[in-house]
mmCIF file of C-alpha atoms in Angstrom:
data_model
loop_
_atom_site.group_PDB
_atom_site.id
_atom_site.type_symbol
_atom_site.label_atom_id
_atom_site.label_comp_id
_atom_site.label_asym_id
_atom_site.label_seq_id
_atom_site.Cartn_x
_atom_site.Cartn_y
_atom_site.Cartn_z
ATOM 1 C CA UNK A 1 4.269 -8.592 -4.176
ATOM 2 C CA UNK A 2 2.103 -6.530 -6.490
ATOM 3 C CA UNK A 3 -1.442 -7.743 -7.060
ATOM 4 C CA UNK A 4 -1.478 -6.907 -10.758
ATOM 5 C CA UNK A 5 -3.948 -8.187 -13.305
ATOM 6 C CA UNK A 6 -1.941 -11.007 -14.844
ATOM 7 C CA UNK A 7 0.795 -12.190 -12.473
ATOM 8 C CA UNK A 8 -1.278 -13.919 -9.756
ATOM 9 C CA UNK A 9 -3.990 -15.049 -12.168
ATOM 10 C CA UNK A 10 -1.329 -16.895 -14.200
ATOM 11 C CA UNK A 11 -0.442 -18.949 -11.136
ATOM 12 C CA UNK A 12 3.143 -17.698 -10.961
ATOM 13 C CA UNK A 13 3.081 -17.743 -7.149
ATOM 14 C CA UNK A 14 1.739 -20.048 -4.450
ATOM 15 C CA UNK A 15 1.031 -17.327 -1.884
ATOM 16 C CA UNK A 16 0.414 -13.598 -2.233
ATOM 17 C CA UNK A 17 1.284 -10.937 0.340
ATOM 18 C CA UNK A 18 -0.764 -7.950 -0.804
ATOM 19 C CA UNK A 19 -2.190 -4.654 0.413
ATOM 20 C CA UNK A 20 -5.221 -3.479 -1.523
ATOM 21 C CA UNK A 21 -8.428 -4.837 -0.034
ATOM 22 C CA UNK A 22 -10.761 -4.240 -2.988
ATOM 23 C CA UNK A 23 -8.401 -6.018 -5.395
ATOM 24 C CA UNK A 24 -7.892 -8.849 -2.912
ATOM 25 C CA UNK A 25 -11.616 -9.438 -2.465
ATOM 26 C CA UNK A 26 -12.160 -9.423 -6.242
ATOM 27 C CA UNK A 27 -9.253 -11.844 -6.661
ATOM 28 C CA UNK A 28 -10.876 -14.301 -4.233
ATOM 29 C CA UNK A 29 -14.419 -13.672 -5.520
ATOM 30 C CA UNK A 30 -13.299 -14.491 -9.065
ATOM 31 C CA UNK A 31 -11.901 -17.824 -7.916
ATOM 32 C CA UNK A 32 -8.184 -17.079 -8.230
ATOM 33 C CA UNK A 33 -7.415 -17.160 -4.513
ATOM 34 C CA UNK A 34 -8.543 -18.885 -1.321
ATOM 35 C CA UNK A 35 -7.935 -18.501 2.416
ATOM 36 C CA UNK A 36 -7.458 -14.745 2.604
ATOM 37 C CA UNK A 37 -6.278 -13.561 6.005
ATOM 38 C CA UNK A 38 -5.386 -10.064 7.150
ATOM 39 C CA UNK A 39 -2.133 -10.397 9.071
ATOM 40 C CA UNK A 40 -0.640 -6.943 9.689
ATOM 41 C CA UNK A 41 -0.823 -3.265 8.853
ATOM 42 C CA UNK A 42 1.261 -0.153 8.602
ATOM 43 C CA UNK A 43 0.291 3.218 7.165
ATOM 44 C CA UNK A 44 0.813 5.544 4.242
ATOM 45 C CA UNK A 45 2.439 8.951 4.489
ATOM 46 C CA UNK A 46 2.814 11.813 2.035
ATOM 47 C CA UNK A 47 6.386 12.992 1.592
ATOM 48 C CA UNK A 48 7.639 16.054 -0.229
ATOM 49 C CA UNK A 49 10.202 18.854 -0.145
ATOM 50 C CA UNK A 50 10.697 20.304 3.318
ATOM 51 C CA UNK A 51 9.821 23.733 1.861
ATOM 52 C CA UNK A 52 6.275 22.297 1.465
ATOM 53 C CA UNK A 53 4.961 24.591 -1.322
ATOM 54 C CA UNK A 54 1.453 23.088 -1.054
ATOM 55 C CA UNK A 55 1.384 23.649 2.726
ATOM 56 C CA UNK A 56 0.342 20.078 3.477
ATOM 57 C CA UNK A 57 1.232 20.451 7.125
ATOM 58 C CA UNK A 58 -1.961 22.479 7.604
ATOM 59 C CA UNK A 59 -4.204 19.942 5.804
ATOM 60 C CA UNK A 60 -7.117 18.625 7.868
ATOM 61 C CA UNK A 61 -7.138 15.193 6.262
ATOM 62 C CA UNK A 62 -5.623 13.257 3.362
ATOM 63 C CA UNK A 63 -8.253 14.457 0.868
ATOM 64 C CA UNK A 64 -7.510 18.040 1.846
ATOM 65 C CA UNK A 65 -3.790 17.343 1.368
ATOM 66 C CA UNK A 66 -4.408 16.075 -2.163
ATOM 67 C CA UNK A 67 -6.612 19.079 -2.904
ATOM 68 C CA UNK A 68 -3.812 21.411 -1.791
ATOM 69 C CA UNK A 69 -1.390 19.677 -4.171
ATOM 70 C CA UNK A 70 -3.870 20.079 -7.030
ATOM 71 C CA UNK A 71 -4.747 23.698 -6.179
ATOM 72 C CA UNK A 72 -1.096 24.772 -6.114
ATOM 73 C CA UNK A 73 -0.195 22.604 -9.127
ATOM 74 C CA UNK A 74 2.670 21.183 -7.108
ATOM 75 C CA UNK A 75 4.463 18.246 -8.704
ATOM 76 C CA UNK A 76 3.011 14.897 -7.651
ATOM 77 C CA UNK A 77 4.856 11.716 -8.596
ATOM 78 C CA UNK A 78 2.743 8.569 -8.833
ATOM 79 C CA UNK A 79 4.100 5.049 -9.069
ATOM 80 C CA UNK A 80 1.726 4.341 -11.960
ATOM 81 C CA UNK A 81 2.432 0.612 -11.677
ATOM 82 C CA UNK A 82 -0.976 -0.807 -10.624
ATOM 83 C CA UNK A 83 0.411 -1.609 -7.165
ATOM 84 C CA UNK A 84 -1.594 -1.334 -3.958
ATOM 85 C CA UNK A 85 0.045 2.025 -3.258
ATOM 86 C CA UNK A 86 -0.810 3.326 -6.730
ATOM 87 C CA UNK A 87 -4.424 2.197 -6.368
ATOM 88 C CA UNK A 88 -4.717 3.792 -2.934
ATOM 89 C CA UNK A 89 -3.367 7.074 -4.285
ATOM 90 C CA UNK A 90 -5.939 7.020 -7.104
ATOM 91 C CA UNK A 91 -8.679 6.516 -4.510
ATOM 92 C CA UNK A 92 -7.526 9.663 -2.731
ATOM 93 C CA UNK A 93 -7.429 11.579 -6.028
ATOM 94 C CA UNK A 94 -10.980 10.484 -6.859
ATOM 95 C CA UNK A 95 -12.141 12.006 -3.582
ATOM 96 C CA UNK A 96 -9.999 15.114 -3.918
ATOM 97 C CA UNK A 97 -10.830 16.327 -7.413
ATOM 98 C CA UNK A 98 -13.836 15.869 -9.680
ATOM 99 C CA UNK A 99 -11.856 15.660 -12.934
ATOM 100 C CA UNK A 100 -9.774 12.654 -11.910
ATOM 101 C CA UNK A 101 -10.391 10.994 -15.306
ATOM 102 C CA UNK A 102 -8.079 13.558 -16.915
ATOM 103 C CA UNK A 103 -5.524 13.532 -14.112
ATOM 104 C CA UNK A 104 -2.699 12.530 -16.458
ATOM 105 C CA UNK A 105 -3.320 15.615 -18.597
ATOM 106 C CA UNK A 106 -2.000 17.840 -15.800
ATOM 107 C CA UNK A 107 1.665 18.751 -16.224
ATOM 108 C CA UNK A 108 2.187 18.639 -12.462
ATOM 109 C CA UNK A 109 1.018 14.995 -12.230
ATOM 110 C CA UNK A 110 3.655 12.448 -13.259
ATOM 111 C CA UNK A 111 3.173 8.682 -13.464
ATOM 112 C CA UNK A 112 6.551 6.974 -13.606
ATOM 113 C CA UNK A 113 5.721 3.260 -13.819
ATOM 114 C CA UNK A 114 8.235 2.349 -11.124
ATOM 115 C CA UNK A 115 8.533 0.742 -7.713
ATOM 116 C CA UNK A 116 8.480 2.721 -4.495
ATOM 117 C CA UNK A 117 12.226 3.228 -4.116
ATOM 118 C CA UNK A 118 12.634 4.516 -7.662
ATOM 119 C CA UNK A 119 9.549 6.710 -7.270
ATOM 120 C CA UNK A 120 11.014 8.278 -4.137
ATOM 121 C CA UNK A 121 14.257 8.995 -5.976
ATOM 122 C CA UNK A 122 12.357 10.656 -8.831
ATOM 123 C CA UNK A 123 10.256 12.616 -6.329
ATOM 124 C CA UNK A 124 13.415 13.913 -4.691
ATOM 125 C CA UNK A 125 14.892 14.946 -8.042
ATOM 126 C CA UNK A 126 11.680 16.696 -9.103
ATOM 127 C CA UNK A 127 11.103 18.301 -5.680
ATOM 128 C CA UNK A 128 7.610 16.872 -5.692
ATOM 129 C CA UNK A 129 5.196 14.979 -3.461
ATOM 130 C CA UNK A 130 4.359 11.290 -3.407
ATOM 131 C CA UNK A 131 2.460 8.719 -1.372
ATOM 132 C CA UNK A 132 4.565 5.981 0.205
ATOM 133 C CA UNK A 133 4.171 3.328 2.858
ATOM 134 C CA UNK A 134 6.011 4.193 6.054
ATOM 135 C CA UNK A 135 8.239 1.089 6.025
ATOM 136 C CA UNK A 136 9.701 1.919 2.616
ATOM 137 C CA UNK A 137 10.211 5.509 3.706
ATOM 138 C CA UNK A 138 12.052 4.451 6.864
ATOM 139 C CA UNK A 139 14.340 2.194 4.827
ATOM 140 C CA UNK A 140 14.934 4.756 2.065
ATOM 141 C CA UNK A 141 18.503 6.060 2.237
ATOM 142 C CA UNK A 142 18.337 8.946 -0.238
ATOM 143 C CA UNK A 143 15.852 11.266 1.487
ATOM 144 C CA UNK A 144 17.776 14.488 0.880
ATOM 145 C CA UNK A 145 15.339 17.375 1.319
ATOM 146 C CA UNK A 146 12.291 15.094 1.376
ATOM 147 C CA UNK A 147 10.304 14.854 4.610
ATOM 148 C CA UNK A 148 7.001 13.458 5.850
ATOM 149 C CA UNK A 149 4.561 16.329 5.415
ATOM 150 C CA UNK A 150 1.235 14.615 6.083
ATOM 151 C CA UNK A 151 0.380 11.529 8.129
ATOM 152 C CA UNK A 152 -2.065 10.133 10.639
ATOM 153 C CA UNK A 153 -5.386 10.125 8.775
ATOM 154 C CA UNK A 154 -7.275 6.847 9.520
ATOM 155 C CA UNK A 155 -7.890 6.462 5.757
ATOM 156 C CA UNK A 156 -4.129 6.060 5.355
ATOM 157 C CA UNK A 157 -4.101 2.779 7.260
ATOM 158 C CA UNK A 158 -2.481 0.137 5.072
ATOM 159 C CA UNK A 159 -3.564 -3.456 5.878
ATOM 160 C CA UNK A 160 -1.696 -6.431 4.435
ATOM 161 C CA UNK A 161 -3.325 -9.778 3.694
ATOM 162 C CA UNK A 162 -2.053 -13.187 2.710
ATOM 163 C CA UNK A 163 -3.881 -15.267 0.089
ATOM 164 C CA UNK A 164 -3.261 -18.758 -1.252
ATOM 165 C CA UNK A 165 -3.596 -19.114 -5.025
ATOM 166 C CA UNK A 166 -6.440 -21.489 -5.909
ATOM 167 C CA UNK A 167 -5.147 -24.946 -6.813
ATOM 168 C CA UNK A 168 -8.301 -25.779 -8.743
ATOM 169 C CA UNK A 169 -7.170 -23.232 -11.335
ATOM 170 C CA UNK A 170 -3.454 -23.990 -11.123
ATOM 171 C CA UNK A 171 -2.631 -27.618 -10.348
ATOM 172 C CA UNK A 172 1.064 -26.899 -9.754
ATOM 173 C CA UNK A 173 0.418 -24.763 -6.652
ATOM 174 C CA UNK A 174 2.326 -26.151 -3.630
ATOM 175 C CA UNK A 175 -0.688 -26.281 -1.333
ATOM 176 C CA UNK A 176 1.030 -28.027 1.578
ATOM 177 C CA UNK A 177 3.947 -25.604 1.755
ATOM 178 C CA UNK A 178 1.636 -22.631 1.240
ATOM 179 C CA UNK A 179 -0.603 -23.839 4.060
ATOM 180 C CA UNK A 180 2.354 -24.233 6.415
ATOM 181 C CA UNK A 181 3.529 -20.695 5.673
ATOM 182 C CA UNK A 182 0.075 -19.142 6.058
ATOM 183 C CA UNK A 183 -0.507 -20.973 9.340
ATOM 184 C CA UNK A 184 2.845 -19.734 10.639
ATOM 185 C CA UNK A 185 2.196 -16.109 9.637
ATOM 186 C CA UNK A 186 -1.088 -15.983 11.578
ATOM 187 C CA UNK A 187 0.291 -17.974 14.517
ATOM 188 C CA UNK A 188 1.542 -16.371 17.717
ATOM 189 C CA UNK A 189 5.113 -17.011 16.565
ATOM 190 C CA UNK A 190 4.559 -15.375 13.187
ATOM 191 C CA UNK A 191 2.728 -12.437 14.714
ATOM 192 C CA UNK A 192 5.555 -11.905 17.213
ATOM 193 C CA UNK A 193 8.051 -11.949 14.340
ATOM 194 C CA UNK A 194 6.068 -9.229 12.564
ATOM 195 C CA UNK A 195 5.882 -7.067 15.680
ATOM 196 C CA UNK A 196 9.584 -7.494 16.409
ATOM 197 C CA UNK A 197 10.695 -6.324 12.958
ATOM 198 C CA UNK A 198 12.415 -2.936 13.054
ATOM 199 C CA UNK A 199 13.802 -0.507 10.485
ATOM 200 C CA UNK A 200 16.362 1.850 11.996
ATOM 201 C CA UNK A 201 14.941 0.960 15.394
ATOM 202 C CA UNK A 202 11.359 1.840 14.400
ATOM 203 C CA UNK A 203 8.479 -0.646 14.357
ATOM 204 C CA UNK A 204 6.836 -0.261 10.964
ATOM 205 C CA UNK A 205 4.462 -3.259 10.824
ATOM 206 C CA UNK A 206 1.839 -4.201 13.399
ATOM 207 C CA UNK A 207 0.422 -7.719 13.558
ATOM 208 C CA UNK A 208 -3.371 -8.047 13.626
ATOM 209 C CA UNK A 209 -4.345 -11.647 12.845
ATOM 210 C CA UNK A 210 -7.039 -12.313 15.446
ATOM 211 C CA UNK A 211 -6.840 -16.099 15.618
ATOM 212 C CA UNK A 212 -3.406 -17.735 16.005
ATOM 213 C CA UNK A 213 -4.730 -21.073 14.764
ATOM 214 C CA UNK A 214 -4.920 -20.247 11.089
ATOM 215 C CA UNK A 215 -8.371 -18.731 10.598
ATOM 216 C CA UNK A 216 -8.042 -15.045 11.294
ATOM 217 C CA UNK A 217 -10.945 -12.643 11.440
ATOM 218 C CA UNK A 218 -10.508 -9.449 9.470
ATOM 219 C CA UNK A 219 -10.565 -6.234 11.436
ATOM 220 C CA UNK A 220 -12.868 -3.610 9.867
ATOM 221 C CA UNK A 221 -11.409 -0.587 8.103
ATOM 222 C CA UNK A 222 -12.073 2.848 9.614
ATOM 223 C CA UNK A 223 -15.589 4.090 8.925
ATOM 224 C CA UNK A 224 -15.814 5.839 5.574
ATOM 225 C CA UNK A 225 -12.527 4.462 4.282
ATOM 226 C CA UNK A 226 -12.503 4.341 0.471
#
């Protein structure tokens, strides 16, 4: 579920499964959510045409990969939908180029305002690059000439958290059912279910709730992660 500005704050959900730490912490700090627990992670990858015009396969890290895309003015397709993936991509752009404020003025940079599947389809059609989570990529059936061209940077780790919407702001929240679900997700049973999930035989999510009793401790992000 996307942690956008209005949807969770309106109380349209009881529980959020989200993956952008800064937005999550602000959501809880501002009183909209309670009981945030990190429960699993996967990672982001950069995909693009297998001809790789920006030569991402020689990039030293994700910032270098983004700089190569900018330097060669290779087409980059952004979700542009305020999702966790979109926000993470903007963080990489801020580190990669100094003129990130005017990013949308570049003809090679395209924001499409779409979900990940649609963005991948547009990327394929435009023979461009995009940032995607590995699970969506594994499930994507229309890869064509697209391939993973950069992966493995610790900054590309993609943690997922679960948050209960605050009942003091939204009286209709189903606290009991939400609590049962959250407790199950961080339990040994829920964590085993996460680890057993496969896409085309590949494990794409890795459970990391520390305490199986319902009060997990968050694992720190890699040092220097934006």
